[in-house]
Structures are given as C-alpha cells and as structure tokens.
Amino acid sequence: MTTTLGAPPLDVLLEDIVRYHRPRKETGAVPRNIPFLAKVPFDRFGIAVATTTGDVFCSGDADVPFSIQSISKVFTLAMALQGGGSPRLWSRVLREPSGTAFNSLVQLEAEHGIPRNPFINAGALVVTDHLMEQTPDAAAHLLRFLTEQAGQQARTGKQGQPGPFIDEAAAAGELAGSSRNLALAHFLKDFGNLTRPAESVVENYVRQCSIMMTCTELAKAGLFLANDGQGASGTVLPPSEAKRVGSIMLTCGMYDAAGEFAYRVGLPGKSGVGGGILVIVPGQCAICVWSPRLDAKGNSLAGTAALADLSDRTGWSVF
Ligand code: GLU
C-alpha cells in the first residue's frame, strides 16, 4: 500500500489520528428528526482502512456499530446498477450535485420530480422504488448485500454478535418523524416517478438508513469500489460502473459540501447523519471514519478533519 515517503506505518498513523481527532469538547449537532442519534456519546471516534491487498487496519471505536444512515445510498445505487439496470434508472434520476439541502423539496418541485442525484433523499427514494420492483423488501436485500461484502455472518439482532443488522426500533422512531421524506415521496408520485405507494417506499428507505455497522465492516463492504468492482465473493459491478459510482461520490457524496470536502480531502466519499463517512482511494483502499457530531451541512466534524489529515499524511488524494 502506497503512502507518502517517510509516513509512519498505517496502524501507527491511525492510532495517532484517533488521539488527535477524537472530539474533546461538545461541538457540532445531531439531527433533530432521528431521536436515536441524540443518544450516541459525542466522544465516540473510530476509523478503519480495508486495503485491496486484503489487510484491515483500524483504531479507536472501529468495532462499535453505528447507524449508517445515508452511506446506505452508495450501496443501494450499486445494487440498482447490477445486472445492467442502469438505463432505466438514469431516466429517473440525474447525476448532478444538488447545491441544496439533501432533503430539499423546492428543487424537486422546480425540476418536475426528477431528483438531481441518487445521494439526496429524493434520489434515494427513486432508487429504493427501483429496487423494490425486484425485491419488495429492499432493506433486507441491502442487509444481505452488506453482510456478504463485509464478510460477516447474518446477525439475528442480539447484542454482542458481530455483523450488520437493522435497528428496527430506531427505524420506527425515525419513521414517526419522516414528514419531509413522505412529502418528497408524494411529490415523486405526483410527477409519475414512483411506482410503489409513497408510504411503503419511505418505510423501506428508513429501514435501510437504520442499518447498524462498524467502521471495519463498512470499510470492507465498500472495498469493491476501490477494487474495480471486485467484492468479497466476486464481481459486484463491472469496472466502468464502479468508477462511475466513485465519480458520483466525489461530486454528490457530501450533501451541499462536496466542493469543500474535495478541497480538503481530495477523495470520493459519502457521509451519513449518523456521523459516518465512507471514502474510496481508487486502487488502494476503502476508509470508514465515524464520529457522531455534525457540522452545519450534516457531515461529521471530527471525521472530516481526520480524513483531511490522513489524506495529507498519506498522499492518497486523487489530485
Ligand atoms: N435517514 C436520514 C433522512 O432521510 C438520512 C439522512 C442522511 O444521512 O443524509 O433524513
């Protein structure tokens, strides 16, 4: 694995990153519409790197499960692109940065129900609808996909067992405050861009967001994007499609702060309001960092700072 000449070994570097970036004072916010996220201790911080050569390095709370939230959107997009499903999907959702909040209604109305990209909520609802045409429980399908890519056993939901799982109680709590996502789904339906009932698409989408995973599992699950589409048990996507998912992460993966993230980190990434960020270093590794407190745009404060530091110290930026 290539790092800048003179950089310390990766395990030492990650320890250092955790020591320096684990939040020491209570800064940043958590989303008010997802009650579960308010309970997570603010000083949690984990980081994991899974390499294309098969190594995994991690530090801090890398093995504590957290709510993946919008990081799920990378994987649902990848699943929707499997098996040549892309032409139909790309007639329903664009690939441009939105320049507005991830859950904005105004843009969807002005643009006649075609979401700007699959990583804002409206776009993810269309992707969910697309997946539900093949598998009505798209969230369970996503869970199986993530479990396989992370190289874990399916989890039954018991504390202490490894592996991704859906936190159904957290999902129910979020669903109770999902008026805005329901409004987006009803707009999509009105414009003819949703085939299933708005309520069932939102319910399924919220369960995808409520999947709990560790940094280590997410880094392993995202590795196919750094590895020409090759995942834990074979081809997930052809190299050209894996490249395109990475491109959309770079331009649209960080809400309305994709430009700032590209400037500071220089790598394709996708964040979630659970405080996780998944980043791809093409050809080399997938990185997942987690720290719960968010900046005003919804990205992990300490996580973004840690990735900027890591990219400076390793020379991993794509630029
Ligand atoms: N479940 C969250 C929502 O739909 C996801 C937001 C996010 O992580 O961007 O509002």
GROMACS .gro file of C-alpha atoms and ligand atoms in nm:
model
  329
    1MET     CA    1   0.000   0.000   0.000
    2THR     CA    2   0.149   0.333  -0.111
    3THR     CA    3   0.185   0.614   0.142
    4THR     CA    4   0.397   0.926   0.132
    5LEU     CA    5   0.767   0.860   0.178
    6GLY     CA    6   0.852   0.895   0.545
    7ALA     CA    7   0.492   0.848   0.669
    8PRO     CA    8   0.467   0.611   0.969
    9PRO     CA    9   0.317   0.261   0.920
   10LEU     CA   10  -0.060   0.274   0.878
   11ASP     CA   11  -0.150   0.122   1.216
   12VAL     CA   12   0.066   0.382   1.395
   13LEU     CA   13  -0.080   0.659   1.181
   14LEU     CA   14  -0.439   0.556   1.263
   15GLU     CA   15  -0.363   0.550   1.638
   16ASP     CA   16  -0.224   0.899   1.602
   17ILE     CA   17  -0.531   1.017   1.407
   18VAL     CA   18  -0.761   0.886   1.682
   19ARG     CA   19  -0.556   1.051   1.956
   20TYR     CA   20  -0.560   1.383   1.778
   21HIS     CA   21  -0.912   1.394   1.636
   22ARG     CA   22  -1.134   1.222   1.894
   23PRO     CA   23  -1.357   1.517   1.994
   24ARG     CA   24  -1.256   1.658   2.329
   25LYS     CA   25  -1.534   1.908   2.371
   26GLU     CA   26  -1.901   1.909   2.285
   27THR     CA   27  -1.917   2.076   1.943
   28GLY     CA   28  -2.142   2.008   1.646
   29ALA     CA   29  -2.502   1.894   1.627
   30VAL     CA   30  -2.706   1.577   1.573
   31PRO     CA   31  -3.021   1.561   1.355
   32ARG     CA   32  -3.337   1.651   1.543
   33ASN     CA   33  -3.570   1.426   1.338
   34ILE     CA   34  -3.393   1.100   1.435
   35PRO     CA   35  -3.430   1.054   1.814
   36PHE     CA   36  -3.196   0.754   1.828
   37LEU     CA   37  -2.896   0.961   1.714
   38ALA     CA   38  -2.927   1.203   2.008
   39LYS     CA   39  -2.834   0.921   2.248
   40VAL     CA   40  -2.494   0.831   2.098
   41PRO     CA   41  -2.200   0.951   2.318
   42PHE     CA   42  -2.039   1.253   2.149
   43ASP     CA   43  -1.679   1.138   2.204
   44ARG     CA   44  -1.706   0.818   2.001
   45PHE     CA   45  -1.445   0.805   1.724
   46GLY     CA   46  -1.344   0.512   1.506
   47ILE     CA   47  -1.151   0.463   1.184
   48ALA     CA   48  -1.083   0.159   0.965
   49VAL     CA   49  -0.895   0.107   0.640
   50ALA     CA   50  -0.953  -0.205   0.424
   51THR     CA   51  -0.693  -0.247   0.151
   52THR     CA   52  -0.717  -0.409  -0.191
   53THR     CA   53  -0.434  -0.638  -0.079
   54GLY     CA   54  -0.663  -0.786   0.187
   55ASP     CA   55  -0.540  -0.610   0.504
   56VAL     CA   56  -0.761  -0.427   0.752
   57PHE     CA   57  -0.621  -0.160   0.986
   58CYS     CA   58  -0.835   0.005   1.249
   59SER     CA   59  -0.824   0.219   1.559
   60GLY     CA   60  -1.047   0.376   1.826
   61ASP     CA   61  -1.414   0.271   1.826
   62ALA     CA   62  -1.380   0.098   1.488
   63ASP     CA   63  -1.572  -0.205   1.609
   64VAL     CA   64  -1.867  -0.022   1.766
   65PRO     CA   65  -2.181  -0.039   1.544
   66PHE     CA   66  -2.335   0.292   1.440
   67SER     CA   67  -2.627   0.399   1.222
   68ILE     CA   68  -2.508   0.411   0.860
   69GLN     CA   69  -2.786   0.649   0.751
   70SER     CA   70  -2.709   0.795   0.406
   71ILE     CA   71  -2.400   0.582   0.350
   72SER     CA   72  -2.663   0.320   0.257
   73LYS     CA   73  -2.727   0.525  -0.060
   74VAL     CA   74  -2.391   0.422  -0.211
   75PHE     CA   75  -2.478   0.056  -0.173
   76THR     CA   76  -2.838   0.082  -0.294
   77LEU     CA   77  -2.709   0.264  -0.603
   78ALA     CA   78  -2.454  -0.014  -0.663
   79MET     CA   79  -2.726  -0.276  -0.625
   80ALA     CA   80  -2.953  -0.088  -0.870
   81LEU     CA   81  -2.670  -0.078  -1.125
   82GLN     CA   82  -2.611  -0.453  -1.105
   83GLY     CA   83  -2.728  -0.667  -1.395
   84GLY     CA   84  -2.743  -0.379  -1.646
   85GLY     CA   85  -3.026  -0.193  -1.469
   86SER     CA   86  -2.875   0.147  -1.537
   87PRO     CA   87  -3.054   0.294  -1.846
   88ARG     CA   88  -3.395   0.280  -1.681
   89LEU     CA   89  -3.263   0.412  -1.351
   90TRP     CA   90  -3.082   0.703  -1.518
   91SER     CA   91  -3.401   0.809  -1.690
   92ARG     CA   92  -3.549   0.867  -1.343
   93VAL     CA   93  -3.261   1.037  -1.157
   94LEU     CA   94  -2.978   1.271  -1.265
   95ARG     CA   95  -2.610   1.276  -1.173
   96GLU     CA   96  -2.553   1.642  -1.084
   97PRO     CA   97  -2.466   1.798  -0.749
   98SER     CA   98  -2.779   1.946  -0.598
   99GLY     CA   99  -2.643   2.264  -0.439
  100THR     CA  100  -2.932   2.240  -0.192
  101ALA     CA  101  -3.002   2.051   0.131
  102PHE     CA  102  -3.023   1.672   0.100
  103ASN     CA  103  -3.394   1.674   0.180
  104SER     CA  104  -3.497   1.985  -0.015
  105LEU     CA  105  -3.848   1.991  -0.159
  106VAL     CA  106  -3.812   2.310  -0.363
  107GLN     CA  107  -3.569   2.173  -0.621
  108LEU     CA  108  -3.775   1.858  -0.678
  109GLU     CA  109  -4.084   2.068  -0.750
  110ALA     CA  110  -3.898   2.304  -0.983
  111GLU     CA  111  -3.737   2.014  -1.172
  112HIS     CA  112  -4.058   1.818  -1.228
  113GLY     CA  113  -3.992   1.527  -0.998
  114ILE     CA  114  -3.652   1.421  -1.136
  115PRO     CA  115  -3.404   1.424  -0.844
  116ARG     CA  116  -3.063   1.576  -0.906
  117ASN     CA  117  -2.870   1.267  -0.794
  118PRO     CA  118  -2.913   0.930  -0.616
  119PHE     CA  119  -2.745   1.054  -0.295
  120ILE     CA  120  -3.003   1.314  -0.195
  121ASN     CA  121  -3.315   1.179  -0.028
  122ALA     CA  122  -3.544   1.218  -0.331
  123GLY     CA  123  -3.293   1.030  -0.548
  124ALA     CA  124  -3.254   0.754  -0.291
  125LEU     CA  125  -3.632   0.715  -0.276
  126VAL     CA  126  -3.635   0.659  -0.654
  127VAL     CA  127  -3.351   0.405  -0.621
  128THR     CA  128  -3.545   0.230  -0.343
  129ASP     CA  129  -3.857   0.219  -0.561
  130HIS     CA  130  -3.645   0.073  -0.845
  131LEU     CA  131  -3.503  -0.196  -0.614
  132MET     CA  132  -3.848  -0.277  -0.470
  133GLU     CA  133  -3.967  -0.367  -0.820
  134GLN     CA  134  -3.738  -0.673  -0.798
  135THR     CA  135  -3.733  -0.734  -0.422
  136PRO     CA  136  -4.018  -0.580  -0.220
  137ASP     CA  137  -3.808  -0.579   0.099
  138ALA     CA  138  -3.515  -0.386  -0.048
  139ALA     CA  139  -3.382  -0.310   0.302
  140ALA     CA  140  -3.346  -0.682   0.381
  141HIS     CA  141  -3.179  -0.728   0.042
  142LEU     CA  142  -2.937  -0.444   0.122
  143LEU     CA  143  -2.861  -0.602   0.459
  144ARG     CA  144  -2.774  -0.932   0.290
  145PHE     CA  145  -2.554  -0.748   0.039
  146LEU     CA  146  -2.367  -0.558   0.313
  147THR     CA  147  -2.328  -0.869   0.527
  148GLU     CA  148  -2.177  -1.060   0.236
  149GLN     CA  149  -1.941  -0.778   0.136
  150ALA     CA  150  -1.831  -0.726   0.498
  151GLY     CA  151  -1.753  -1.098   0.515
  152GLN     CA  152  -1.977  -1.147   0.820
  153GLN     CA  153  -2.244  -1.393   0.925
  154ALA     CA  154  -2.605  -1.273   0.917
  155ARG     CA  155  -2.689  -1.127   1.259
  156THR     CA  156  -3.006  -1.204   1.449
  157GLY     CA  157  -3.011  -0.871   1.632
  158LYS     CA  158  -2.867  -0.994   1.963
  159GLN     CA  159  -2.623  -0.764   2.146
  160GLY     CA  160  -2.261  -0.865   2.116
  161GLN     CA  161  -2.298  -1.065   1.795
  162PRO     CA  162  -2.091  -0.939   1.503
  163GLY     CA  163  -2.241  -0.833   1.171
  164PRO     CA  164  -2.469  -0.566   1.026
  165PHE     CA  165  -2.831  -0.551   1.146
  166ILE     CA  166  -3.136  -0.327   1.105
  167ASP     CA  167  -3.220  -0.138   1.425
  168GLU     CA  168  -3.597  -0.167   1.382
  169ALA     CA  169  -3.672   0.046   1.691
  170ALA     CA  170  -3.454   0.329   1.557
  171ALA     CA  171  -3.626   0.295   1.219
  172ALA     CA  172  -3.971   0.320   1.381
  173GLY     CA  173  -3.856   0.632   1.571
  174GLU     CA  174  -3.729   0.793   1.251
  175LEU     CA  175  -4.041   0.696   1.056
  176ALA     CA  176  -4.256   0.876   1.311
  177GLY     CA  177  -4.071   1.200   1.219
  178SER     CA  178  -4.050   1.141   0.843
  179SER     CA  179  -4.296   1.405   0.723
  180ARG     CA  180  -4.039   1.560   0.492
  181ASN     CA  181  -3.936   1.230   0.331
  182LEU     CA  182  -4.305   1.146   0.287
  183ALA     CA  183  -4.357   1.484   0.123
  184LEU     CA  184  -4.068   1.409  -0.117
  185ALA     CA  185  -4.215   1.066  -0.196
  186HIS     CA  186  -4.561   1.216  -0.262
  187PHE     CA  187  -4.406   1.476  -0.496
  188LEU     CA  188  -4.225   1.196  -0.683
  189LYS     CA  189  -4.550   1.002  -0.706
  190ASP     CA  190  -4.737   1.305  -0.835
  191PHE     CA  191  -4.477   1.353  -1.107
  192GLY     CA  192  -4.506   0.984  -1.205
  193ASN     CA  193  -4.158   0.895  -1.077
  194LEU     CA  194  -4.260   0.642  -0.810
  195THR     CA  195  -4.439   0.316  -0.887
  196ARG     CA  196  -4.495   0.190  -0.529
  197PRO     CA  197  -4.705   0.366  -0.263
  198ALA     CA  198  -4.515   0.662  -0.113
  199GLU     CA  199  -4.555   0.528   0.243
  200SER     CA  200  -4.404   0.185   0.168
  201VAL     CA  201  -4.106   0.336  -0.018
  202VAL     CA  202  -4.029   0.574   0.273
  203GLU     CA  203  -4.071   0.293   0.528
  204ASN     CA  204  -3.823   0.077   0.337
  205TYR     CA  205  -3.580   0.366   0.286
  206VAL     CA  206  -3.580   0.449   0.658
  207ARG     CA  207  -3.501   0.086   0.743
  208GLN     CA  208  -3.204   0.098   0.503
  209CYS     CA  209  -3.078   0.409   0.685
  210SER     CA  210  -3.119   0.233   1.021
  211ILE     CA  211  -2.871  -0.044   0.942
  212MET     CA  212  -2.605  -0.061   1.213
  213MET     CA  213  -2.247  -0.139   1.111
  214THR     CA  214  -1.896  -0.083   1.242
  215CYS     CA  215  -1.623   0.116   1.065
  216THR     CA  216  -1.440  -0.210   0.998
  217GLU     CA  217  -1.746  -0.367   0.837
  218LEU     CA  218  -1.823  -0.059   0.627
  219ALA     CA  219  -1.466  -0.026   0.502
  220LYS     CA  220  -1.470  -0.392   0.399
  221ALA     CA  221  -1.816  -0.359   0.241
  222GLY     CA  222  -1.708  -0.055   0.035
  223LEU     CA  223  -1.384  -0.208  -0.085
  224PHE     CA  224  -1.529  -0.321  -0.421
  225LEU     CA  225  -1.549   0.048  -0.518
  226ALA     CA  226  -1.172   0.083  -0.477
  227ASN     CA  227  -1.110  -0.251  -0.644
  228ASP     CA  228  -1.259  -0.220  -0.994
  229GLY     CA  229  -1.592  -0.357  -0.874
  230GLN     CA  230  -1.448  -0.678  -0.726
  231GLY     CA  231  -1.604  -0.758  -0.390
  232ALA     CA  232  -1.568  -1.019  -0.116
  233SER     CA  233  -1.706  -1.303  -0.327
  234GLY     CA  234  -1.658  -1.190  -0.687
  235THR     CA  235  -1.777  -0.919  -0.921
  236VAL     CA  236  -2.021  -0.668  -0.770
  237LEU     CA  237  -2.005  -0.422  -1.062
  238PRO     CA  238  -1.810  -0.400  -1.388
  239PRO     CA  239  -1.507  -0.166  -1.351
  240SER     CA  240  -1.677   0.107  -1.556
  241GLU     CA  241  -1.981   0.115  -1.324
  242ALA     CA  242  -1.763   0.109  -1.009
  243LYS     CA  243  -1.572   0.407  -1.150
  244ARG     CA  244  -1.900   0.593  -1.207
  245VAL     CA  245  -2.024   0.533  -0.853
  246GLY     CA  246  -1.693   0.680  -0.731
  247SER     CA  247  -1.743   0.983  -0.956
  248ILE     CA  248  -2.090   1.045  -0.812
  249MET     CA  249  -1.947   1.013  -0.461
  250LEU     CA  250  -1.689   1.281  -0.543
  251THR     CA  251  -1.942   1.527  -0.686
  252CYS     CA  252  -2.252   1.450  -0.477
  253GLY     CA  253  -2.150   1.246  -0.172
  254MET     CA  254  -2.117   1.511   0.097
  255TYR     CA  255  -2.454   1.689   0.083
  256ASP     CA  256  -2.409   2.054  -0.002
  257ALA     CA  257  -2.038   2.046   0.091
  258ALA     CA  258  -1.898   1.819  -0.182
  259GLY     CA  259  -1.673   2.101  -0.308
  260GLU     CA  260  -1.533   2.172   0.037
  261PHE     CA  261  -1.473   1.800   0.101
  262ALA     CA  262  -1.297   1.759  -0.237
  263TYR     CA  263  -1.083   2.061  -0.148
  264ARG     CA  264  -0.990   1.934   0.197
  265VAL     CA  265  -0.971   1.556   0.143
  266GLY     CA  266  -0.944   1.506  -0.234
  267LEU     CA  267  -1.119   1.169  -0.236
  268PRO     CA  268  -1.466   1.034  -0.327
  269GLY     CA  269  -1.676   0.998  -0.011
  270LYS     CA  270  -2.028   0.952   0.120
  271SER     CA  271  -2.140   1.066   0.458
  272GLY     CA  272  -2.441   0.991   0.675
  273VAL     CA  273  -2.604   1.190   0.952
  274GLY     CA  274  -2.509   0.908   1.191
  275GLY     CA  275  -2.159   1.062   1.172
  276GLY     CA  276  -2.001   0.804   0.942
  277ILE     CA  277  -1.807   0.879   0.622
  278LEU     CA  278  -1.703   0.614   0.369
  279VAL     CA  279  -1.414   0.715   0.145
  280ILE     CA  280  -1.256   0.542  -0.153
  281VAL     CA  281  -0.890   0.555  -0.251
  282PRO     CA  282  -0.909   0.409  -0.605
  283GLY     CA  283  -0.691   0.101  -0.648
  284GLN     CA  284  -0.577   0.110  -0.285
  285CYS     CA  285  -0.832   0.103  -0.008
  286ALA     CA  286  -1.169   0.196   0.141
  287ILE     CA  287  -1.173   0.403   0.460
  288CYS     CA  288  -1.455   0.446   0.709
  289VAL     CA  289  -1.442   0.705   0.984
  290TRP     CA  290  -1.712   0.766   1.246
  291SER     CA  291  -1.768   1.047   1.492
  292PRO     CA  292  -2.129   1.146   1.573
  293ARG     CA  293  -2.123   1.526   1.588
  294LEU     CA  294  -2.205   1.704   1.259
  295ASP     CA  295  -2.128   2.039   1.101
  296ALA     CA  296  -2.399   2.268   0.964
  297LYS     CA  297  -2.408   2.075   0.634
  298GLY     CA  298  -2.460   1.738   0.805
  299ASN     CA  299  -2.107   1.595   0.777
  300SER     CA  300  -1.909   1.456   1.070
  301LEU     CA  301  -1.691   1.737   1.207
  302ALA     CA  302  -1.411   1.527   1.354
  303GLY     CA  303  -1.445   1.266   1.078
  304THR     CA  304  -1.388   1.520   0.800
  305ALA     CA  305  -1.092   1.674   0.984
  306ALA     CA  306  -0.941   1.328   1.037
  307LEU     CA  307  -0.977   1.238   0.669
  308ALA     CA  308  -0.817   1.567   0.560
  309ASP     CA  309  -0.527   1.490   0.795
  310LEU     CA  310  -0.498   1.128   0.678
  311SER     CA  311  -0.504   1.226   0.312
  312ASP     CA  312  -0.233   1.490   0.370
  313ARG     CA  313  -0.014   1.247   0.559
  314THR     CA  314  -0.052   0.952   0.320
  315GLY     CA  315  -0.064   1.134  -0.015
  316TRP     CA  316  -0.378   0.939  -0.103
  317SER     CA  317  -0.569   1.229  -0.260
  318VAL     CA  318  -0.666   1.160  -0.621
  319PHE     CA  319  -0.532   1.506  -0.709
  320GLU     N1  320  -3.244   0.886   0.730
  320GLU     C1  321  -3.198   1.019   0.707
  320GLU     C2  322  -3.303   1.102   0.636
  320GLU     O1  323  -3.363   1.056   0.547
  320GLU     C3  324  -3.073   1.011   0.627
  320GLU     C4  325  -3.010   1.143   0.615
  320GLU     C5  326  -2.864   1.133   0.584
  320GLU     O2  327  -2.788   1.058   0.645
  320GLU     O3  328  -2.827   1.209   0.494
  320GLU     O4  329  -3.329   1.217   0.670
   0.00000   0.00000   0.00000
